[in-house]
Short mmCIF file of C-alpha atoms in Angstrom, two decimals:
data_model
loop_
_atom_site.label_atom_id
_atom_site.label_comp_id
_atom_site.label_asym_id
_atom_site.label_seq_id
_atom_site.Cartn_x
_atom_site.Cartn_y
_atom_site.Cartn_z
CA UNK A 71 76.62 -38.14 37.93
CA UNK A 72 74.50 -35.25 39.18
CA UNK A 73 71.81 -37.59 40.52
CA UNK A 74 74.46 -39.65 42.31
CA UNK A 75 75.88 -36.50 43.89
CA UNK A 76 72.46 -35.31 45.07
CA UNK A 77 71.62 -38.74 46.45
CA UNK A 78 74.94 -38.88 48.32
CA UNK A 79 74.30 -35.50 49.94
CA UNK A 80 70.80 -36.62 50.91
CA UNK A 81 72.13 -39.76 52.57
CA UNK A 82 74.82 -37.84 54.45
CA UNK A 83 72.49 -35.13 55.72
CA UNK A 84 69.69 -37.50 56.68
CA UNK A 85 72.19 -39.80 58.38
CA UNK A 86 73.55 -36.84 60.31
CA UNK A 87 70.10 -35.76 61.40
CA UNK A 88 68.84 -39.26 62.19
CA UNK A 89 72.02 -40.10 64.09
CA UNK A 90 71.71 -36.83 65.91
CA UNK A 91 68.10 -37.54 66.74
CA UNK A 92 68.85 -41.01 68.09
CA UNK A 93 70.83 -39.92 71.13
CA UNK A 94 71.15 -36.76 73.14
CA UNK A 95 74.96 -36.91 73.23
CA UNK A 96 75.39 -36.65 69.46
CA UNK A 97 72.25 -34.70 68.65
CA UNK A 98 72.85 -31.42 66.79
CA UNK A 99 72.00 -28.41 68.90
CA UNK A 100 69.88 -25.42 68.06
CA UNK A 101 67.32 -26.52 65.46
CA UNK A 102 64.45 -24.49 66.87
CA UNK A 103 63.73 -21.06 65.47
CA UNK A 104 62.88 -18.32 67.94
CA UNK A 105 59.51 -16.60 68.22
CA UNK A 106 59.12 -13.00 69.35
CA UNK A 107 56.00 -11.94 71.22
CA UNK A 108 55.77 -8.71 73.18
CA UNK A 109 59.04 -8.14 75.04
CA UNK A 110 59.96 -11.81 75.05
CA UNK A 111 61.35 -14.38 72.69
CA UNK A 112 60.78 -18.11 73.01
CA UNK A 113 62.78 -21.08 71.75
CA UNK A 114 63.32 -24.76 72.50
CA UNK A 115 66.59 -26.61 73.06
CA UNK A 116 68.01 -29.99 72.08
CA UNK A 117 67.46 -31.15 75.67
CA UNK A 118 63.75 -30.32 75.50
CA UNK A 119 63.63 -27.11 77.53
CA UNK A 120 61.43 -24.18 76.55
CA UNK A 121 63.12 -20.81 77.22
CA UNK A 122 61.74 -17.29 77.54
CA UNK A 123 64.31 -14.48 77.16
CA UNK A 124 63.93 -10.71 77.30
CA UNK A 125 64.29 -9.78 73.63
CA UNK A 126 66.23 -6.57 74.39
CA UNK A 127 68.78 -7.93 76.84
CA UNK A 128 68.85 -11.71 76.38
CA UNK A 129 68.25 -12.31 80.07
CA UNK A 130 66.31 -15.43 81.01
CA UNK A 131 62.73 -14.78 82.14
CA UNK A 132 61.94 -18.44 82.80
CA UNK A 133 62.68 -21.92 81.52
CA UNK A 134 60.55 -25.05 81.58
CA UNK A 135 61.75 -28.61 81.08
CA UNK A 136 59.17 -30.39 78.89
CA UNK A 137 58.66 -33.92 80.21
CA UNK A 138 59.92 -36.55 77.76
CA UNK A 139 60.53 -33.90 75.07
CA UNK A 140 63.91 -35.26 73.80
CA UNK A 141 64.49 -32.01 71.91
CA UNK A 142 62.58 -29.22 70.18
CA UNK A 143 62.94 -28.74 66.42
CA UNK A 144 60.06 -26.45 65.42
CA UNK A 145 59.77 -22.83 66.45
CA UNK A 146 57.26 -22.22 69.28
CA UNK A 147 53.97 -20.65 68.27
CA UNK A 148 52.33 -17.96 70.40
CA UNK A 149 48.59 -17.29 70.30
CA UNK A 150 47.06 -15.03 72.94
CA UNK A 151 48.56 -15.95 76.29
CA UNK A 152 49.63 -19.45 75.26
CA UNK A 153 52.86 -20.82 73.80
CA UNK A 154 52.54 -24.05 71.81
CA UNK A 155 55.56 -26.21 71.04
CA UNK A 156 56.12 -29.58 69.36
CA UNK A 157 58.78 -32.00 70.60
CA UNK A 158 60.93 -34.84 69.34
CA UNK A 159 59.36 -36.88 72.11
CA UNK A 160 56.16 -36.84 70.04
CA UNK A 161 54.00 -34.52 72.11
CA UNK A 162 52.60 -31.02 71.80
CA UNK A 163 52.79 -28.80 74.88
CA UNK A 164 50.69 -25.74 75.70
CA UNK A 165 52.32 -23.39 78.21
CA UNK A 166 51.10 -20.01 79.39
CA UNK A 167 53.34 -16.97 78.99
CA UNK A 168 54.35 -17.24 82.66
CA UNK A 169 55.83 -20.67 82.00
CA UNK A 170 53.07 -22.80 83.53
CA UNK A 171 52.03 -25.98 81.70
CA UNK A 172 48.40 -25.98 80.48
CA UNK A 173 48.11 -29.30 78.64
CA UNK A 174 50.03 -32.01 76.80
CA UNK A 175 48.83 -33.90 73.73
CA UNK A 176 48.74 -36.84 73.74
CA UNK A 177 48.97 -37.28 77.49
CA UNK A 178 51.41 -39.79 78.92
CA UNK A 179 48.42 -41.98 79.77
CA UNK A 180 47.15 -41.93 76.16
CA UNK A 181 50.46 -42.90 74.54
CA UNK A 182 53.71 -44.19 76.02
CA UNK A 183 55.87 -43.76 72.90
CA UNK A 184 54.44 -41.35 70.33
CA UNK A 185 56.38 -40.74 67.13
CA UNK A 186 58.78 -37.79 66.93
CA UNK A 187 57.62 -34.39 65.73
CA UNK A 188 60.03 -32.25 63.70
CA UNK A 189 57.35 -29.96 62.27
CA UNK A 190 56.40 -26.64 63.79
CA UNK A 191 52.80 -25.57 64.31
CA UNK A 192 50.25 -23.40 62.54
CA UNK A 193 47.18 -21.87 64.21
CA UNK A 194 43.84 -21.00 62.67
CA UNK A 195 40.34 -20.51 64.02
CA UNK A 196 40.90 -22.30 67.33
CA UNK A 197 42.86 -25.25 65.93
CA UNK A 198 46.54 -26.19 65.80
CA UNK A 199 48.07 -28.03 62.82
CA UNK A 200 51.34 -29.96 62.46
CA UNK A 201 52.90 -32.93 60.68
CA UNK A 202 54.51 -35.96 62.34
CA UNK A 203 57.10 -38.57 61.53
CA UNK A 204 54.24 -41.09 61.87
CA UNK A 205 53.21 -39.82 58.36
CA UNK A 206 50.08 -38.01 59.56
CA UNK A 207 48.95 -34.39 59.54
CA UNK A 208 47.13 -33.53 62.78
CA UNK A 209 44.60 -30.92 63.86
CA UNK A 210 44.18 -30.29 67.60
CA UNK A 211 41.78 -28.14 69.56
CA UNK A 212 44.02 -25.32 70.83
CA UNK A 213 42.11 -24.97 74.10
CA UNK A 214 42.10 -28.62 75.10
CA UNK A 215 44.73 -30.41 72.98
CA UNK A 216 42.13 -32.92 71.86
CA UNK A 217 42.54 -34.30 68.35
CA UNK A 218 40.10 -32.85 65.80
CA UNK A 219 41.24 -34.90 62.79
CA UNK A 220 44.26 -36.55 61.22
CA UNK A 221 45.21 -37.16 57.59
CA UNK A 222 47.58 -39.89 56.39
CA UNK A 223 50.32 -39.14 53.85
CA UNK A 224 52.70 -41.72 52.39
CA UNK A 225 55.78 -40.94 54.46
CA UNK A 226 57.16 -38.96 57.38
CA UNK A 227 56.59 -35.22 57.61
CA UNK A 228 59.20 -32.70 58.75
CA UNK A 229 57.80 -29.56 57.13
CA UNK A 230 55.71 -27.05 59.05
CA UNK A 231 52.25 -26.31 57.65
CA UNK A 232 50.80 -23.00 56.53
CA UNK A 233 47.07 -22.29 56.89
CA UNK A 234 45.36 -19.77 54.64
CA UNK A 235 41.68 -19.16 54.01
CA UNK A 236 40.57 -22.43 55.60
CA UNK A 237 43.15 -24.64 53.86
CA UNK A 238 46.18 -26.40 55.35
CA UNK A 239 49.21 -26.59 53.03
CA UNK A 240 51.97 -29.05 53.90
CA UNK A 241 54.62 -31.21 52.21
CA UNK A 242 55.69 -34.77 52.98
CA UNK A 243 58.64 -37.09 52.46
CA UNK A 244 56.39 -39.04 50.05
CA UNK A 245 57.34 -36.36 47.44
CA UNK A 246 53.84 -34.91 47.57
CA UNK A 247 52.52 -31.54 48.61
CA UNK A 248 48.98 -31.43 50.03
CA UNK A 249 46.12 -28.95 50.35
CA UNK A 250 43.70 -30.10 53.08
CA UNK A 251 40.50 -28.69 54.51
CA UNK A 252 41.31 -27.04 57.84
CA UNK A 253 37.85 -28.03 59.11
CA UNK A 254 37.87 -31.79 58.56
CA UNK A 255 41.19 -32.68 56.91
CA UNK A 256 39.80 -33.92 53.59
CA UNK A 257 42.19 -33.62 50.65
CA UNK A 258 41.46 -30.74 48.27
CA UNK A 259 44.39 -31.34 45.93
CA UNK A 260 47.80 -32.97 45.84
CA UNK A 261 50.93 -32.15 43.82
CA UNK A 262 53.55 -34.83 43.14
CA UNK A 263 57.20 -33.95 42.59
CA UNK A 264 60.39 -35.97 42.17
CA UNK A 265 61.75 -35.14 45.62
CA UNK A 266 60.94 -34.61 49.27
CA UNK A 267 59.20 -31.46 50.49
CA UNK A 268 60.93 -30.21 53.64
CA UNK A 269 60.26 -26.48 53.34
CA UNK A 270 57.14 -24.56 54.25
CA UNK A 271 55.34 -22.69 51.47
CA UNK A 272 54.86 -18.97 51.04
CA UNK A 273 51.74 -17.56 49.38
CA UNK A 274 52.07 -14.85 46.74
CA UNK A 275 48.80 -13.78 45.11
CA UNK A 276 47.19 -16.88 43.63
CA UNK A 277 50.45 -18.83 43.77
CA UNK A 278 51.85 -21.02 46.48
CA UNK A 279 55.65 -21.14 46.31
CA UNK A 280 57.57 -24.04 47.83
CA UNK A 281 60.96 -25.66 47.33
CA UNK A 282 61.77 -29.36 47.07
CA UNK A 283 64.81 -31.59 47.41
CA UNK A 284 64.39 -32.41 43.70
CA UNK A 285 66.31 -29.10 43.17
CA UNK A 286 63.19 -27.25 42.00
CA UNK A 287 61.23 -24.47 43.55
CA UNK A 288 57.62 -24.53 42.40
CA UNK A 289 54.87 -21.96 42.06
CA UNK A 290 51.57 -23.86 42.29
CA UNK A 291 48.11 -22.52 41.55
CA UNK A 292 46.63 -22.21 45.02
CA UNK A 293 43.23 -23.34 43.72
CA UNK A 294 44.19 -26.64 42.12
CA UNK A 295 47.92 -27.36 42.67
CA UNK A 296 48.80 -27.03 38.98
CA UNK A 297 52.35 -25.85 38.23
CA UNK A 298 52.45 -22.17 37.22
CA UNK A 299 56.24 -22.14 36.96
CA UNK A 300 59.25 -23.94 38.34
CA UNK A 301 62.89 -22.97 38.69
CA UNK A 302 65.77 -25.43 39.00
CA UNK A 303 68.75 -24.71 41.26
CA UNK A 304 71.95 -26.68 41.45
CA UNK A 305 71.07 -28.44 44.73
CA UNK A 306 68.24 -28.52 47.28
CA UNK A 307 65.71 -25.90 48.18
CA UNK A 308 65.75 -26.94 51.87
CA UNK A 309 64.97 -23.56 53.48
CA UNK A 310 61.76 -21.60 53.12
CA UNK A 311 61.68 -18.88 50.48
CA UNK A 312 60.55 -15.33 51.23
CA UNK A 313 58.54 -13.02 48.95
CA UNK A 314 59.13 -9.27 48.93
CA UNK A 315 57.08 -7.27 46.44
CA UNK A 316 57.17 -9.31 43.23
CA UNK A 317 60.48 -11.00 44.00
CA UNK A 318 61.05 -14.43 45.51
CA UNK A 319 64.26 -14.86 47.54
CA UNK A 320 65.01 -18.58 47.48
CA UNK A 321 68.08 -19.95 49.32
CA UNK A 322 69.64 -23.15 48.00
CA UNK A 323 72.13 -25.59 49.48
CA UNK A 324 74.38 -24.71 46.53
CA UNK A 325 75.21 -21.54 48.51
CA UNK A 326 73.21 -19.15 46.36
CA UNK A 327 70.13 -17.07 46.95
CA UNK A 328 68.12 -17.01 43.74
CA UNK A 329 66.00 -13.90 43.22
CA UNK A 330 63.06 -14.82 41.00
CA UNK A 331 60.12 -12.96 39.52
CA UNK A 332 57.18 -14.17 41.62
CA UNK A 333 54.78 -14.10 38.65
CA UNK A 334 56.93 -15.84 36.05
CA UNK A 335 59.80 -17.59 37.87
CA UNK A 336 62.32 -15.76 35.70
CA UNK A 337 65.69 -15.25 37.40
CA UNK A 338 66.27 -11.64 38.45
CA UNK A 339 69.58 -12.21 40.24
CA UNK A 340 71.78 -14.94 41.70
CA UNK A 341 73.81 -14.10 44.80
CA UNK A 342 76.58 -16.46 45.87
CA UNK A 343 77.07 -16.53 49.66
CA UNK A 344 79.84 -19.09 49.43
CA UNK A 345 78.46 -22.09 51.31
CA UNK A 346 75.29 -24.12 51.79
CA UNK A 347 72.15 -22.39 53.07
CA UNK A 348 69.62 -24.35 55.14
CA UNK A 349 68.40 -21.52 57.36
CA UNK A 350 65.23 -19.74 56.25
CA UNK A 351 65.74 -15.97 55.73
CA UNK A 352 63.82 -13.08 57.28
CA UNK A 353 62.92 -9.55 56.22
CA UNK A 354 64.33 -6.77 58.44
CA UNK A 355 64.37 -3.06 57.56
CA UNK A 356 63.74 -3.71 53.84
CA UNK A 357 66.59 -6.18 53.72
CA UNK A 358 66.50 -9.94 53.35
CA UNK A 359 68.75 -11.40 56.04
CA UNK A 360 70.20 -14.83 55.35
CA UNK A 361 72.82 -17.02 57.00
CA UNK A 362 74.98 -19.74 55.51
CA UNK A 363 75.41 -23.01 57.40
CA UNK A 364 78.85 -21.73 58.47
CA UNK A 365 77.32 -18.69 60.18
CA UNK A 366 78.15 -15.95 57.68
CA UNK A 367 75.21 -13.54 57.90
CA UNK A 368 74.41 -11.30 54.92
CA UNK A 369 71.79 -8.77 53.96
CA UNK A 370 70.28 -8.35 50.50
CA UNK A 371 68.82 -4.90 49.83
CA UNK A 372 65.38 -5.45 48.31
CA UNK A 373 65.65 -2.18 46.35
CA UNK A 374 68.83 -3.15 44.50
CA UNK A 375 69.50 -6.82 45.33
CA UNK A 376 72.96 -5.80 46.50
CA UNK A 377 74.49 -8.26 48.96
CA UNK A 378 76.52 -7.33 52.04
CA UNK A 379 78.00 -9.62 54.70
CA UNK A 380 77.27 -8.13 58.13
CA UNK A 381 78.56 -10.80 60.51
CA UNK A 382 80.50 -14.03 60.76
CA UNK A 383 79.29 -16.02 63.75
CA UNK A 384 81.74 -18.85 63.00
CA UNK A 385 79.22 -21.46 64.07
CA UNK A 386 76.70 -23.71 62.34
CA UNK A 387 73.32 -22.15 61.62
CA UNK A 388 70.41 -24.15 60.21
CA UNK A 389 67.51 -22.79 62.28
CA UNK A 390 65.32 -20.14 60.63
CA UNK A 391 66.12 -16.46 61.24
CA UNK A 392 63.53 -14.35 63.07
CA UNK A 393 63.17 -10.60 62.55
CA UNK A 394 61.63 -8.02 64.86
CA UNK A 395 61.93 -4.53 63.36
CA UNK A 396 65.57 -4.15 62.34
CA UNK A 397 66.76 -6.79 64.84
CA UNK A 398 67.29 -10.42 63.83
CA UNK A 399 67.68 -13.46 66.08
CA UNK A 400 69.63 -16.59 65.15
CA UNK A 401 69.95 -19.93 66.97
CA UNK A 402 73.26 -21.70 66.38
CA UNK A 403 73.76 -25.45 66.38
CA UNK A 404 77.36 -26.08 67.45
CA UNK A 405 77.24 -23.99 70.63
CA UNK A 406 73.44 -23.63 71.11
CA UNK A 407 73.60 -19.85 71.39
CA UNK A 408 70.97 -17.22 70.60
CA UNK A 409 72.43 -14.17 68.80
CA UNK A 410 70.71 -10.79 68.48
CA UNK A 411 72.06 -8.66 65.61
CA UNK A 412 71.16 -5.25 64.26
CA UNK A 413 70.51 -5.97 60.59
CA UNK A 414 71.25 -2.40 59.49
CA UNK A 415 74.51 -1.77 61.34
CA UNK A 416 75.56 -5.41 61.53
CA UNK A 417 76.37 -5.00 65.21
CA UNK A 418 75.96 -7.72 67.79
CA UNK A 419 73.53 -6.65 70.52
CA UNK A 420 73.75 -9.63 72.85
CA UNK A 421 74.13 -13.38 72.87
CA UNK A 422 72.90 -16.06 75.24
CA UNK A 423 74.43 -19.52 75.40
CA UNK A 424 72.20 -22.29 76.71
CA UNK A 425 73.73 -23.80 79.85
#
């Protein structure tokens, strides 16, 4: 009965996303996380526009329509004076911080209909890394956008990669999680689970911690991919976990945030936020800030694991939360609005609705 229930939820959610992705009119809004750099924050919209806002006031600095983008799902990545962003139209764009396009990969001449990209980007040592719905992991030269290598997995990829110490870590819809050489893309190790990997991993000591849609969150030995521990929730671990000290804060679509010992996987606490959580949390002012899909925003004090609801946005939130000091930024789906909240006082600072 439990497997049937999980499968039904998977079908409904994937159908919602796929239906949304198939046409602009029905496409869910506000999937992209926001990225803070200097005095600005950057995010992409469902229509494929890259925005720059003043992070203190929410006023628009500039906006750039990305040709053929058909939506932005991953958070933009900023390195130096360049913003990199993936698009549902299947291309990666490099834009300078004044909003001027630098390059597109592949170019419209190279490919007329590239596969969609849901994944965000990672940067390391002059290269960009991302996964694609064409089942491949790609490395691009960050200066030119030229492909450095690609690696084939067994199914589409939605998860964003993490690069650490010369290794690219990324999960796939083929139920496998991969460690690849950042230099040439050769496989170092692979871990097979019973469900899809949609979340990005977090590294804690010698462990790599990542959730799966098989209801487990895994701690894998970063050297060989062997399971150190696993913890089973009631539903999916869709969102990224966050590690603070020796505690893992792992949101689940069962509506709970599980607090686990990062070394052993033992449960420290279980906090019920009341409805499904797909948005990845952030750390602000020693508090883990997390939002339910219904827009109820709560803080969890890392010193005591006490939970406190600080806001109710009354809108759908699935995009990851971004923290900058004690300020957090959220991107809603139903009204495509960026909210800036003080995570300590719970006060709303400003909001900007995409026109």
